[in-house]
Tab-separated table of C-alpha atoms and ligand atoms in Angstrom:
chain	number	residue	atom	x	y	z
L	4	MET	CA	-11.366	-20.635	53.679
L	5	SER	CA	-7.189	-20.929	54.526
L	6	SER	CA	-6.308	-23.784	55.750
L	7	ILE	CA	-2.407	-22.007	57.104
L	8	LYS	CA	-0.959	-23.262	59.765
L	9	ILE	CA	1.172	-21.571	62.313
L	10	GLU	CA	3.654	-24.184	64.474
L	11	CYS	CA	6.558	-22.878	66.961
L	12	VAL	CA	8.127	-26.787	65.249
L	13	MET	CA	11.679	-26.750	66.986
L	14	GLY	CA	12.257	-26.550	70.978
L	15	GLU	CA	15.393	-24.408	71.187
L	16	LYS	CA	16.032	-21.251	71.618
L	17	LEU	CA	17.015	-18.618	69.524
L	18	ARG	CA	19.229	-15.679	70.606
L	19	ILE	CA	19.057	-14.624	66.644
L	20	GLY	CA	17.701	-17.319	64.565
L	21	GLU	CA	18.995	-16.954	61.223
L	22	SER	CA	19.926	-18.871	56.923
L	23	PRO	CA	17.404	-21.654	56.755
L	24	LEU	CA	18.134	-23.908	54.486
L	25	TRP	CA	16.315	-27.741	53.433
L	26	GLU	CA	19.597	-30.261	52.839
L	27	GLU	CA	16.975	-32.577	51.284
L	28	LYS	CA	19.911	-35.871	50.413
L	29	GLU	CA	19.855	-35.788	54.618
L	30	GLY	CA	15.540	-34.533	55.689
L	31	THR	CA	17.006	-31.695	58.173
L	32	LEU	CA	17.369	-27.870	58.309
L	33	LEU	CA	20.318	-26.187	58.371
L	34	PHE	CA	20.217	-22.579	60.537
L	35	VAL	CA	21.986	-20.442	62.307
L	36	ASP	CA	22.623	-18.602	65.661
L	37	ILE	CA	24.606	-16.032	64.597
L	38	THR	CA	25.007	-14.379	68.460
L	39	GLY	CA	24.424	-17.728	70.180
L	40	GLN	CA	27.490	-18.216	67.332
L	41	LYS	CA	26.005	-21.986	66.603
L	42	VAL	CA	25.471	-23.986	63.564
L	43	TYR	CA	22.194	-26.743	63.525
L	44	ARG	CA	21.024	-29.523	61.782
L	45	TRP	CA	17.632	-30.106	62.902
L	46	ASN	CA	15.550	-33.429	61.463
L	47	PRO	CA	12.112	-32.578	61.748
L	48	ALA	CA	11.496	-36.340	61.462
L	49	SER	CA	13.227	-38.305	64.535
L	50	ASN	CA	12.884	-34.202	65.497
L	51	ASN	CA	16.689	-34.847	66.661
L	52	LEU	CA	18.831	-31.571	66.951
L	53	GLN	CA	22.491	-31.826	66.410
L	54	THR	CA	24.689	-28.689	67.104
L	55	VAL	CA	28.481	-27.438	66.319
L	56	SER	CA	29.947	-24.484	68.698
L	57	VAL	CA	32.050	-21.956	66.355
L	58	GLU	CA	34.277	-19.796	67.585
L	59	ALA	CA	32.282	-16.190	66.214
L	60	PRO	CA	29.241	-14.667	65.429
L	61	VAL	CA	27.745	-17.145	62.445
L	62	GLY	CA	26.067	-15.293	59.797
L	63	SER	CA	24.987	-18.121	56.928
L	64	VAL	CA	25.475	-21.666	56.283
L	65	ALA	CA	24.813	-23.128	52.594
L	66	LEU	CA	25.444	-26.504	51.354
L	67	ARG	CA	29.024	-28.255	49.976
L	68	ASN	CA	29.058	-31.954	49.993
L	69	SER	CA	27.412	-34.717	52.363
L	70	GLY	CA	28.624	-33.689	55.836
L	71	SER	CA	30.391	-30.503	55.048
L	72	TYR	CA	29.103	-27.256	54.405
L	73	VAL	CA	30.067	-23.903	54.407
L	74	VAL	CA	30.213	-20.659	56.455
L	75	ALA	CA	30.304	-17.075	57.424
L	76	LEU	CA	31.193	-16.815	60.056
L	77	GLY	CA	33.233	-13.582	62.168
L	78	ASN	CA	35.291	-11.476	58.996
L	79	LYS	CA	35.781	-15.235	57.140
L	80	PHE	CA	34.504	-17.937	54.836
L	81	GLY	CA	35.194	-21.349	56.308
L	82	ILE	CA	34.721	-25.275	55.602
L	83	LEU	CA	32.176	-26.676	58.611
L	84	LYS	CA	32.906	-30.201	58.292
L	85	TRP	CA	29.644	-32.015	60.990
L	86	GLU	CA	31.748	-34.823	61.441
L	87	ASP	CA	35.467	-33.528	63.215
L	88	GLN	CA	32.697	-30.145	63.419
L	89	SER	CA	35.507	-28.130	62.441
L	90	VAL	CA	35.808	-24.751	60.729
L	91	THR	CA	38.589	-24.972	57.728
L	92	THR	CA	39.228	-20.556	56.897
L	93	ILE	CA	39.437	-20.386	53.092
L	94	ALA	CA	39.347	-16.721	53.110
L	95	HIS	CA	39.108	-13.162	54.878
L	96	VAL	CA	36.159	-10.556	53.679
L	97	ASP	CA	37.235	-6.966	55.706
L	98	GLU	CA	39.669	-6.810	57.020
L	99	ASP	CA	40.498	-3.185	57.407
L	100	LYS	CA	37.372	-3.364	59.613
L	101	PRO	CA	37.767	-4.919	63.482
L	102	ASN	CA	34.129	-4.776	64.204
L	103	ASN	CA	32.709	-5.962	61.173
L	104	ARG	CA	30.843	-9.455	60.511
L	105	PHE	CA	29.087	-11.161	58.007
L	106	ASN	CA	25.817	-11.225	57.478
L	107	ASP	CA	23.374	-13.206	55.179
L	108	GLY	CA	23.962	-15.607	52.829
L	109	LYS	CA	22.986	-17.571	49.753
L	110	VAL	CA	24.987	-20.356	46.572
L	111	ASP	CA	24.059	-19.093	43.910
L	112	PRO	CA	22.945	-20.736	41.056
L	113	GLY	CA	26.221	-20.915	39.364
L	114	GLY	CA	27.517	-22.836	43.012
L	115	ARG	CA	29.046	-19.690	44.528
L	116	PHE	CA	28.447	-18.271	47.712
L	117	PHE	CA	27.182	-15.051	48.186
L	118	ALA	CA	27.458	-12.973	51.479
L	119	GLY	CA	27.641	-9.823	53.428
L	120	THR	CA	28.694	-8.563	56.106
L	121	MET	CA	27.992	-5.913	58.260
L	122	ALA	CA	29.363	-3.278	61.160
L	123	GLN	CA	28.444	-5.161	64.276
L	124	GLU	CA	24.693	-4.102	66.548
L	125	LEU	CA	24.907	-2.407	69.617
L	126	GLN	CA	21.519	-3.391	69.831
L	127	PRO	CA	19.039	-4.995	66.964
L	128	ALA	CA	19.325	-2.731	64.167
L	129	VAL	CA	21.197	-0.213	65.406
L	130	VAL	CA	24.777	-0.190	63.446
L	131	GLU	CA	27.104	1.542	61.744
L	132	ARG	CA	26.150	2.107	58.754
L	133	ASN	CA	28.066	1.883	55.032
L	134	GLN	CA	30.423	-0.007	56.620
L	135	GLY	CA	29.259	-3.732	55.171
L	136	SER	CA	30.099	-5.215	51.417
L	137	LEU	CA	28.056	-7.945	49.332
L	138	PHE	CA	31.130	-10.177	48.638
L	139	VAL	CA	30.856	-13.692	46.345
L	140	LEU	CA	33.419	-17.017	47.291
L	141	LEU	CA	34.324	-18.519	43.690
L	142	ALA	CA	34.730	-22.302	44.295
L	143	ASP	CA	38.887	-21.354	43.925
L	144	HIS	CA	38.212	-19.660	46.827
L	145	SER	CA	38.153	-16.612	45.179
L	146	VAL	CA	36.301	-13.312	46.999
L	147	ILE	CA	34.709	-10.649	44.479
L	148	THR	CA	33.641	-7.982	46.614
L	149	HIS	CA	30.580	-6.280	44.545
L	150	PHE	CA	29.664	-3.209	46.277
L	151	ASP	CA	30.464	-1.876	49.843
L	152	LYS	CA	28.579	1.490	51.701
L	153	VAL	CA	25.635	-1.595	53.204
L	154	ASP	CA	24.103	-0.812	56.113
L	155	ILE	CA	22.937	-4.259	56.976
L	156	SER	CA	23.363	-7.644	54.328
L	157	ASN	CA	21.045	-9.674	54.902
L	158	GLY	CA	18.267	-11.808	52.241
L	159	MET	CA	19.385	-12.693	48.441
L	160	ASP	CA	17.843	-15.058	45.833
L	161	TRP	CA	18.030	-15.173	41.760
L	162	SER	CA	15.160	-15.437	39.627
L	163	LEU	CA	14.030	-18.688	38.436
L	164	ASP	CA	15.442	-17.606	35.496
L	165	HIS	CA	19.123	-17.136	36.577
L	166	LYS	CA	18.645	-13.213	34.526
L	167	THR	CA	17.779	-11.566	38.631
L	168	PHE	CA	18.908	-11.176	41.916
L	169	PHE	CA	17.187	-9.935	44.399
L	170	TYR	CA	19.876	-8.184	46.969
L	171	ILE	CA	17.457	-6.396	50.811
L	172	ASP	CA	20.610	-4.107	52.853
L	173	SER	CA	17.709	-4.183	55.378
L	174	LEU	CA	18.192	-0.394	56.942
L	175	SER	CA	17.535	1.103	52.665
L	176	TYR	CA	13.397	-1.331	53.385
L	177	SER	CA	13.959	-1.494	49.901
L	178	VAL	CA	13.536	-4.857	48.066
L	179	ASP	CA	15.920	-4.659	44.886
L	180	ALA	CA	16.899	-5.636	41.758
L	181	PHE	CA	19.695	-6.807	39.627
L	182	ASP	CA	20.313	-7.552	36.394
L	183	TYR	CA	22.944	-10.815	36.948
L	184	ASP	CA	24.354	-13.245	34.208
L	185	VAL	CA	24.978	-16.560	35.926
L	186	THR	CA	28.814	-16.809	33.875
L	187	THR	CA	30.302	-14.345	34.970
L	188	ALA	CA	28.050	-13.720	37.653
L	189	ASN	CA	27.860	-9.960	36.866
L	190	ILE	CA	25.081	-7.630	38.798
L	191	SER	CA	24.656	-4.244	37.093
L	192	ASN	CA	21.436	-1.957	36.883
L	193	ARG	CA	19.983	-1.393	40.595
L	194	ARG	CA	16.315	-0.699	40.721
L	195	CYS	CA	14.036	-0.942	44.030
L	196	LEU	CA	11.003	-3.187	43.417
L	197	TYR	CA	9.465	-3.200	47.057
L	198	ARG	CA	9.749	-0.324	49.535
L	199	LEU	CA	8.605	-2.116	53.498
L	200	GLY	CA	5.712	-0.088	54.825
L	201	LYS	CA	5.102	1.168	57.777
L	202	GLU	CA	4.003	-1.768	59.659
L	203	GLU	CA	5.895	-3.908	56.954
L	204	CYS	CA	9.601	-2.839	59.293
L	205	LEU	CA	12.206	-4.166	58.115
L	206	PRO	CA	13.108	-6.554	55.683
L	207	ASP	CA	16.147	-9.666	56.742
L	208	GLY	CA	16.082	-12.800	54.389
L	209	MET	CA	14.021	-13.057	51.431
L	210	CYS	CA	14.023	-16.602	49.158
L	211	ILE	CA	11.942	-17.238	46.217
L	212	ASP	CA	8.590	-20.057	45.173
L	213	ILE	CA	8.521	-22.114	42.617
L	214	GLU	CA	5.819	-19.678	40.829
L	215	GLY	CA	8.623	-16.939	40.918
L	216	LYS	CA	7.007	-15.002	43.750
L	217	LEU	CA	9.512	-14.007	46.778
L	218	TRP	CA	9.306	-14.095	50.159
L	219	ILE	CA	10.388	-11.409	52.618
L	220	ALA	CA	10.568	-12.039	56.326
L	221	CYS	CA	9.488	-9.254	58.054
L	222	TYR	CA	12.276	-8.125	61.588
L	223	ASN	CA	9.428	-6.810	63.978
L	224	GLY	CA	7.187	-7.021	62.042
L	225	GLY	CA	6.447	-9.973	62.554
L	226	ARG	CA	5.167	-11.142	58.931
L	227	VAL	CA	6.381	-12.925	55.654
L	228	ILE	CA	4.849	-11.344	52.306
L	229	ARG	CA	4.894	-12.469	48.794
L	230	ILE	CA	5.788	-9.928	46.403
L	231	ASP	CA	4.996	-10.538	42.703
L	232	PRO	CA	8.901	-9.467	41.070
L	233	GLU	CA	6.454	-8.983	37.473
L	234	THR	CA	4.076	-6.389	39.286
L	235	GLY	CA	6.998	-4.719	43.139
L	236	LYS	CA	3.017	-5.675	44.480
L	237	ASN	CA	2.769	-7.387	47.823
L	238	ILE	CA	0.552	-10.130	46.928
L	239	GLN	CA	-0.404	-12.577	50.495
L	240	THR	CA	1.076	-11.841	54.491
L	241	VAL	CA	0.966	-14.211	57.148
L	242	LYS	CA	1.148	-13.726	60.388
L	243	LEU	CA	3.264	-14.526	62.587
L	244	PRO	CA	3.458	-15.053	67.099
L	245	VAL	CA	6.834	-13.527	66.355
L	246	ASP	CA	8.277	-9.382	66.035
L	247	LYS	CA	11.466	-10.067	65.523
L	248	VAL	CA	10.645	-12.652	62.183
L	249	THR	CA	14.528	-13.257	60.352
L	250	SER	CA	14.480	-15.607	57.814
L	251	CYS	CA	12.424	-18.136	55.016
L	252	CYS	CA	12.969	-20.641	52.873
L	253	PHE	CA	10.812	-23.608	51.798
L	254	GLY	CA	11.463	-27.566	52.258
L	255	GLY	CA	9.418	-30.404	53.949
L	256	LYS	CA	8.641	-33.424	51.109
L	257	ASP	CA	8.588	-31.859	47.907
L	258	TYR	CA	9.518	-28.170	49.080
L	259	SER	CA	5.721	-27.573	50.526
L	260	GLU	CA	6.415	-26.759	53.901
L	261	MET	CA	7.722	-23.412	55.028
L	262	TYR	CA	10.099	-23.187	58.020
L	263	VAL	CA	10.621	-19.625	59.349
L	264	THR	CA	13.282	-17.999	61.801
L	265	SER	CA	13.089	-15.799	64.389
L	266	ALA	CA	15.467	-13.768	67.116
L	267	SER	CA	14.655	-13.058	70.674
L	268	ASP	CA	17.855	-10.633	70.875
L	269	GLY	CA	16.766	-7.573	71.710
L	270	MET	CA	14.026	-7.911	73.473
L	271	ASP	CA	12.818	-6.313	76.945
L	272	ASP	CA	11.337	-8.984	79.175
L	273	GLN	CA	7.652	-7.170	79.085
L	274	TRP	CA	7.696	-7.703	75.398
L	275	ALA	CA	9.649	-11.052	75.797
L	276	ALA	CA	6.810	-12.419	77.778
L	277	ARG	CA	4.412	-11.094	75.375
L	278	GLN	CA	5.966	-13.242	72.975
L	279	PRO	CA	7.600	-16.721	73.898
L	280	GLN	CA	8.446	-18.117	71.377
L	281	SER	CA	10.656	-15.908	69.850
L	282	GLY	CA	13.660	-17.220	68.919
L	283	CYS	CA	11.435	-20.602	67.871
L	284	ILE	CA	11.492	-21.903	64.461
L	285	PHE	CA	7.804	-22.541	62.986
L	286	LYS	CA	6.624	-24.512	60.416
L	287	ILE	CA	3.909	-22.860	58.014
L	288	THR	CA	1.710	-24.858	55.734
L	289	GLY	CA	-1.161	-25.211	54.246
L	290	LEU	CA	0.565	-21.603	51.557
L	291	ASN	CA	-0.528	-23.727	48.389
L	292	VAL	CA	2.921	-22.979	47.029
L	293	LYS	CA	6.471	-24.549	46.143
L	294	GLY	CA	10.168	-23.805	46.631
L	295	ILE	CA	12.649	-24.717	45.324
L	296	PRO	CA	15.575	-26.919	46.415
L	297	PRO	CA	18.682	-24.762	47.696
L	298	TYR	CA	21.624	-24.418	45.366
L	299	THR	CA	25.136	-26.000	46.094
L	300	PHE	CA	28.740	-24.256	46.728
L	301	ALA	CA	31.490	-25.249	44.050
L	302	GLY	CA	34.109	-25.004	45.575
F	602	GCO	O1	19.500	-11.567	61.704
F	602	GCO	C1	19.790	-10.451	60.680
F	602	GCO	O2	19.956	-10.373	59.268
F	602	GCO	C2	20.597	-9.740	61.161
F	602	GCO	O3	21.872	-10.443	61.973
F	602	GCO	C3	20.226	-9.392	62.951
F	602	GCO	O4	20.079	-8.676	63.895
F	602	GCO	C4	18.453	-8.158	62.665
F	602	GCO	O5	17.858	-9.436	61.726
F	602	GCO	C5	18.589	-7.122	62.378
F	602	GCO	O6	18.917	-6.074	63.024
F	602	GCO	C6	17.523	-6.866	61.280
F	602	GCO	O7	17.733	-6.111	60.215
F	603	ZN	ZN1	18.925	-11.850	58.888
């Protein structure tokens, strides 16, 4: 018998919840509302919710050092200092593409911040194609461009041995893998690991678990799925009470709980009435697998 439990845990309804991340030291879940232009810090134990409003759509946030974070904001990389609610720009990208913005991002095992861009959506998942790129912010604040011609740059993570980089360009409906060199951040040998089925819809955010399996949030697919990168097979599906599932991470005690973000943008009144929890953060317990702590930006 399955003991999986899914609860909507955070009262606030987000427009596009994304980039969930467990900050162990604080016992808090960090996340963003992309179009709501806010970064959140929520403590599940006390239910204390803190927010910082930012001046542009914020695609992702990652750990830096105590009280400060790296953010992918508009078309800039910035350092967010929570205490004074300030963001200092450290690098620009896509300056020739004023309609672009950052989307998902994550720190690699070498302490670099990876984040990709996309054209601003006309409506959810409708974008001018091929406008995005995948960038890497190094500790010295210089930026590498890994590749361009991305539609919607989304989830990423690294294998437990750091030798593989997993990546999602949502409109390809595919979860891809690259060989990864953690000493140089080089990627090579791109291949498709898993192609989403019709009901799974669009792959969005992703995270790896302690067994090296990938969890993919299925946007408009109302579920997270667990993929075995060795076999390229779906080994588990967990359905949620909302369609617009955007990302997932492990957190809580020993990283034994999964937190899932969702979106409410782009739903008509009927759809929204049918799924009133759209935009909530969900906690899934009873998965019987743990995650790993997020890496910290070295710069
Ligand atoms: O959260 C994101 O990654 C995008 O910014 C969203 O708008 C959607 O998830 C996307 O349209 C589905 O791929
Ligand atoms: Zn996303």
